[in-house]
Amino acid sequence: MNIEPLICRHLGSASEWKRLAFMAPCCEPMLLNFRLYHEASRLGLPDLLRRGLDFVWQTASDDTVDGEADELVKQSRLQPPSRHDEGHSFAQAAIQSCFAISHTLRSLRGPHILDALDVADAAIYAIELHYRNELFLTKRTRSDREFLRRTEIMRLAHSLERLSAASESDRLKAVARLRRSAQRVPSTLVRA
């Protein structure tokens, strides 16, 4: 299953808040991926990324964009592991997490369909990159990777369907439901 046609169909002519409300749940499990990197390396500031993602959720709810967004973008872009730290577990996933969250923050003032595509791709690519670092992909590892990838695509497709069904007048409730659902999702790098 490819997520791109679904994103284009559901978000192509959708309101900007729906694009943000889609990008935020893409980032939620990626933030947990970043926390895994932080726990393994003691590098990075996951709470800073959490603050940025909370700001995205708030903006999706009520269009609150202020100067704090620019500062959060700047700080979130400084969080990815350096090339010297890339040997740590989950480093590639941390890089994708920082990209997705900072890209979403940069999109607050006018998210385009391409922004949603980039963030969704980062969510799926993080899974593929994590397993690419393993020297020997066993049958179990390949199965886990494919399971996690399909699960993530299905989760994103479900988010798109929920957003499509939401009316403009139901914005606050729709974003709140999507947020609760997204925050219950485990890291995309941990087998369910």
mmCIF file of C-alpha atoms in Angstrom:
data_model
loop_
_atom_site.group_PDB
_atom_site.id
_atom_site.type_symbol
_atom_site.label_atom_id
_atom_site.label_comp_id
_atom_site.label_asym_id
_atom_site.label_seq_id
_atom_site.Cartn_x
_atom_site.Cartn_y
_atom_site.Cartn_z
ATOM 1 C CA MET A 1 0.000 0.000 0.000
ATOM 2 C CA ASN A 2 1.293 3.440 -0.949
ATOM 3 C CA ILE A 3 0.224 6.362 1.230
ATOM 4 C CA GLU A 4 0.916 9.141 -1.294
ATOM 5 C CA PRO A 5 -2.237 8.744 -3.414
ATOM 6 C CA LEU A 6 -4.349 8.704 -0.247
ATOM 7 C CA ILE A 7 -2.714 11.894 1.024
ATOM 8 C CA CYS A 8 -3.296 13.626 -2.312
ATOM 9 C CA ARG A 9 -6.918 12.494 -2.447
ATOM 10 C CA HIS A 10 -7.802 13.400 1.143
ATOM 11 C CA LEU A 11 -5.681 16.517 1.615
ATOM 12 C CA GLY A 12 -5.289 17.930 -1.893
ATOM 13 C CA SER A 13 -8.088 20.457 -1.476
ATOM 14 C CA ALA A 14 -8.445 20.224 2.309
ATOM 15 C CA SER A 15 -8.152 23.116 4.742
ATOM 16 C CA GLU A 16 -4.707 23.930 6.083
ATOM 17 C CA TRP A 17 -5.690 22.833 9.581
ATOM 18 C CA LYS A 18 -6.414 19.346 8.235
ATOM 19 C CA ARG A 19 -2.957 19.157 6.700
ATOM 20 C CA LEU A 20 -1.391 20.129 10.023
ATOM 21 C CA ALA A 21 -3.695 17.753 11.866
ATOM 22 C CA PHE A 22 -2.403 14.965 9.597
ATOM 23 C CA MET A 23 1.258 15.903 9.957
ATOM 24 C CA ALA A 24 1.081 15.950 13.769
ATOM 25 C CA PRO A 25 0.080 12.267 14.152
ATOM 26 C CA CYS A 26 2.841 11.364 11.696
ATOM 27 C CA CYS A 27 5.269 12.946 14.172
ATOM 28 C CA GLU A 28 3.888 11.504 17.432
ATOM 29 C CA PRO A 29 5.455 8.013 17.185
ATOM 30 C CA MET A 30 8.571 9.588 15.694
ATOM 31 C CA LEU A 31 8.974 11.612 18.882
ATOM 32 C CA LEU A 32 8.962 8.294 20.749
ATOM 33 C CA ASN A 33 11.642 7.086 18.315
ATOM 34 C CA PHE A 34 13.685 10.154 19.284
ATOM 35 C CA ARG A 35 13.201 9.304 22.953
ATOM 36 C CA LEU A 36 14.632 5.829 22.272
ATOM 37 C CA TYR A 37 17.702 7.481 20.747
ATOM 38 C CA HIS A 38 17.963 9.863 23.710
ATOM 39 C CA GLU A 39 17.747 6.980 26.216
ATOM 40 C CA ALA A 40 20.477 5.059 24.384
ATOM 41 C CA SER A 41 22.826 8.011 23.848
ATOM 42 C CA ARG A 42 21.797 10.663 26.404
ATOM 43 C CA LEU A 43 21.937 13.150 23.513
ATOM 44 C CA GLY A 44 19.247 15.529 22.276
ATOM 45 C CA LEU A 45 16.316 17.203 23.995
ATOM 46 C CA PRO A 46 13.117 15.220 23.512
ATOM 47 C CA ASP A 47 11.155 17.680 25.692
ATOM 48 C CA LEU A 48 11.976 20.465 23.253
ATOM 49 C CA LEU A 49 10.575 18.400 20.380
ATOM 50 C CA ARG A 50 7.533 17.605 22.542
ATOM 51 C CA ARG A 51 6.963 21.334 23.039
ATOM 52 C CA GLY A 52 7.193 21.885 19.281
ATOM 53 C CA LEU A 53 4.737 19.108 18.569
ATOM 54 C CA ASP A 54 2.330 20.423 21.197
ATOM 55 C CA PHE A 55 2.520 23.788 19.438
ATOM 56 C CA VAL A 56 1.616 22.094 16.130
ATOM 57 C CA TRP A 57 -1.425 20.437 17.726
ATOM 58 C CA GLN A 58 -2.513 23.782 19.176
ATOM 59 C CA THR A 59 -2.171 25.494 15.796
ATOM 60 C CA ALA A 60 -4.149 22.731 14.099
ATOM 61 C CA SER A 61 -6.892 23.364 16.666
ATOM 62 C CA ASP A 62 -7.115 27.130 16.496
ATOM 63 C CA ASP A 63 -4.581 28.707 14.092
ATOM 64 C CA THR A 64 -2.392 30.009 16.922
ATOM 65 C CA VAL A 65 0.883 30.949 15.268
ATOM 66 C CA ASP A 66 3.224 33.379 16.972
ATOM 67 C CA GLY A 67 6.916 34.131 17.347
ATOM 68 C CA GLU A 68 7.452 31.020 19.440
ATOM 69 C CA ALA A 69 7.103 28.933 16.271
ATOM 70 C CA ASP A 70 10.255 30.451 14.764
ATOM 71 C CA GLU A 71 12.263 29.739 17.910
ATOM 72 C CA LEU A 72 10.961 26.164 18.082
ATOM 73 C CA VAL A 73 11.940 25.601 14.442
ATOM 74 C CA LYS A 74 15.444 26.877 15.090
ATOM 75 C CA GLN A 75 15.892 24.756 18.218
ATOM 76 C CA SER A 76 14.390 21.597 16.705
ATOM 77 C CA ARG A 77 16.766 21.808 13.749
ATOM 78 C CA LEU A 78 19.680 21.578 16.211
ATOM 79 C CA GLN A 79 18.499 18.291 17.747
ATOM 80 C CA PRO A 80 19.479 15.659 15.155
ATOM 81 C CA PRO A 81 22.511 13.523 15.922
ATOM 82 C CA SER A 82 25.746 14.732 14.373
ATOM 83 C CA ARG A 83 27.491 12.446 11.952
ATOM 84 C CA HIS A 84 29.775 11.426 14.850
ATOM 85 C CA ASP A 85 26.774 10.187 16.831
ATOM 86 C CA GLU A 86 25.145 8.221 14.033
ATOM 87 C CA GLY A 87 26.489 4.944 15.396
ATOM 88 C CA HIS A 88 24.093 5.107 18.346
ATOM 89 C CA SER A 89 20.978 2.969 18.285
ATOM 90 C CA PHE A 90 18.024 4.759 16.759
ATOM 91 C CA ALA A 91 20.194 7.642 15.432
ATOM 92 C CA GLN A 92 18.747 7.453 11.923
ATOM 93 C CA ALA A 93 15.242 7.466 13.367
ATOM 94 C CA ALA A 94 16.184 10.494 15.488
ATOM 95 C CA ILE A 95 17.332 12.334 12.370
ATOM 96 C CA GLN A 96 14.024 11.602 10.656
ATOM 97 C CA SER A 97 12.117 12.659 13.800
ATOM 98 C CA CYS A 98 13.857 16.025 13.934
ATOM 99 C CA PHE A 99 13.293 16.558 10.230
ATOM 100 C CA ALA A 100 9.582 15.748 10.474
ATOM 101 C CA ILE A 101 8.910 17.908 13.532
ATOM 102 C CA SER A 102 10.946 20.902 12.343
ATOM 103 C CA HIS A 103 9.425 20.611 8.856
ATOM 104 C CA THR A 104 5.937 20.564 10.356
ATOM 105 C CA LEU A 105 6.778 23.595 12.495
ATOM 106 C CA ARG A 106 8.088 25.454 9.428
ATOM 107 C CA SER A 107 4.787 24.658 7.705
ATOM 108 C CA LEU A 108 2.565 26.220 10.365
ATOM 109 C CA ARG A 109 1.863 29.379 8.378
ATOM 110 C CA GLY A 110 0.699 27.533 5.298
ATOM 111 C CA PRO A 111 1.095 23.771 5.072
ATOM 112 C CA HIS A 112 1.056 22.456 1.515
ATOM 113 C CA ILE A 113 0.287 18.982 0.284
ATOM 114 C CA LEU A 114 4.012 18.439 -0.350
ATOM 115 C CA ASP A 115 4.723 19.164 3.313
ATOM 116 C CA ALA A 116 2.280 16.448 4.351
ATOM 117 C CA LEU A 117 3.878 14.046 1.857
ATOM 118 C CA ASP A 118 7.386 14.800 3.159
ATOM 119 C CA VAL A 119 6.431 14.244 6.786
ATOM 120 C CA ALA A 120 4.545 11.006 6.044
ATOM 121 C CA ASP A 121 7.514 9.765 3.999
ATOM 122 C CA ALA A 122 9.844 10.531 6.923
ATOM 123 C CA ALA A 123 7.614 8.498 9.256
ATOM 124 C CA ILE A 124 7.795 5.463 6.970
ATOM 125 C CA TYR A 125 11.433 5.974 5.985
ATOM 126 C CA ALA A 126 12.497 5.978 9.654
ATOM 127 C CA ILE A 127 11.314 2.380 9.911
ATOM 128 C CA GLU A 128 13.194 1.344 6.778
ATOM 129 C CA LEU A 129 16.385 3.138 7.859
ATOM 130 C CA HIS A 130 16.341 1.565 11.296
ATOM 131 C CA TYR A 131 16.423 -1.926 9.842
ATOM 132 C CA ARG A 132 18.808 -1.012 7.046
ATOM 133 C CA ASN A 133 21.616 -0.676 9.595
ATOM 134 C CA GLU A 134 21.410 -4.323 10.568
ATOM 135 C CA LEU A 135 24.073 -6.429 8.889
ATOM 136 C CA PHE A 136 22.014 -9.570 8.553
ATOM 137 C CA LEU A 137 18.310 -9.255 7.980
ATOM 138 C CA THR A 138 16.811 -12.439 9.290
ATOM 139 C CA LYS A 139 13.424 -13.618 8.165
ATOM 140 C CA ARG A 140 12.046 -12.379 11.502
ATOM 141 C CA THR A 141 13.662 -8.948 11.087
ATOM 142 C CA ARG A 142 12.289 -8.576 7.552
ATOM 143 C CA SER A 143 8.900 -9.630 8.814
ATOM 144 C CA ASP A 144 9.066 -7.123 11.685
ATOM 145 C CA ARG A 145 10.111 -4.320 9.333
ATOM 146 C CA GLU A 146 7.287 -5.045 6.917
ATOM 147 C CA PHE A 147 4.769 -5.397 9.733
ATOM 148 C CA LEU A 148 5.795 -2.048 11.264
ATOM 149 C CA ARG A 149 5.790 -0.352 7.857
ATOM 150 C CA ARG A 150 2.310 -1.636 6.953
ATOM 151 C CA THR A 151 0.978 -0.812 10.414
ATOM 152 C CA GLU A 152 2.250 2.763 10.108
ATOM 153 C CA ILE A 153 0.755 3.192 6.630
ATOM 154 C CA MET A 154 -2.601 1.858 7.814
ATOM 155 C CA ARG A 155 -2.512 4.182 10.827
ATOM 156 C CA LEU A 156 -1.822 7.181 8.602
ATOM 157 C CA ALA A 157 -4.573 6.129 6.194
ATOM 158 C CA HIS A 158 -6.993 5.917 9.122
ATOM 159 C CA SER A 159 -5.986 9.446 10.205
ATOM 160 C CA LEU A 160 -6.683 10.701 6.690
ATOM 161 C CA GLU A 161 -10.124 9.114 6.667
ATOM 162 C CA ARG A 162 -11.002 10.639 10.044
ATOM 163 C CA LEU A 163 -9.895 14.075 8.872
ATOM 164 C CA SER A 164 -11.842 13.790 5.625
ATOM 165 C CA ALA A 165 -14.975 12.990 7.548
ATOM 166 C CA ALA A 166 -14.536 15.975 9.899
ATOM 167 C CA SER A 167 -16.473 19.121 9.120
ATOM 168 C CA GLU A 168 -15.035 22.596 9.542
ATOM 169 C CA SER A 169 -17.358 23.221 12.487
ATOM 170 C CA ASP A 170 -16.086 20.030 14.158
ATOM 171 C CA ARG A 171 -12.441 21.129 14.016
ATOM 172 C CA LEU A 172 -11.683 21.245 17.752
ATOM 173 C CA LYS A 173 -13.221 17.849 18.429
ATOM 174 C CA ALA A 174 -11.612 16.271 15.367
ATOM 175 C CA VAL A 175 -8.128 17.486 16.293
ATOM 176 C CA ALA A 176 -8.583 16.457 19.945
ATOM 177 C CA ARG A 177 -9.710 12.932 18.942
ATOM 178 C CA LEU A 178 -6.843 12.571 16.500
ATOM 179 C CA ARG A 179 -4.362 13.759 19.115
ATOM 180 C CA ARG A 180 -5.610 11.314 21.761
ATOM 181 C CA SER A 181 -5.418 8.501 19.246
ATOM 182 C CA ALA A 182 -1.933 9.466 18.035
ATOM 183 C CA GLN A 183 -0.544 9.745 21.545
ATOM 184 C CA ARG A 184 -1.551 6.152 22.308
ATOM 185 C CA VAL A 185 0.575 4.835 19.431
ATOM 186 C CA PRO A 186 3.895 3.236 20.429
ATOM 187 C CA SER A 187 7.205 4.050 18.799
ATOM 188 C CA THR A 188 7.197 2.851 15.193
ATOM 189 C CA LEU A 189 10.469 1.021 15.873
ATOM 190 C CA VAL A 190 9.113 -1.252 18.566
ATOM 191 C CA ARG A 191 7.345 -4.422 17.505
ATOM 192 C CA ALA A 192 3.753 -4.419 18.735
#
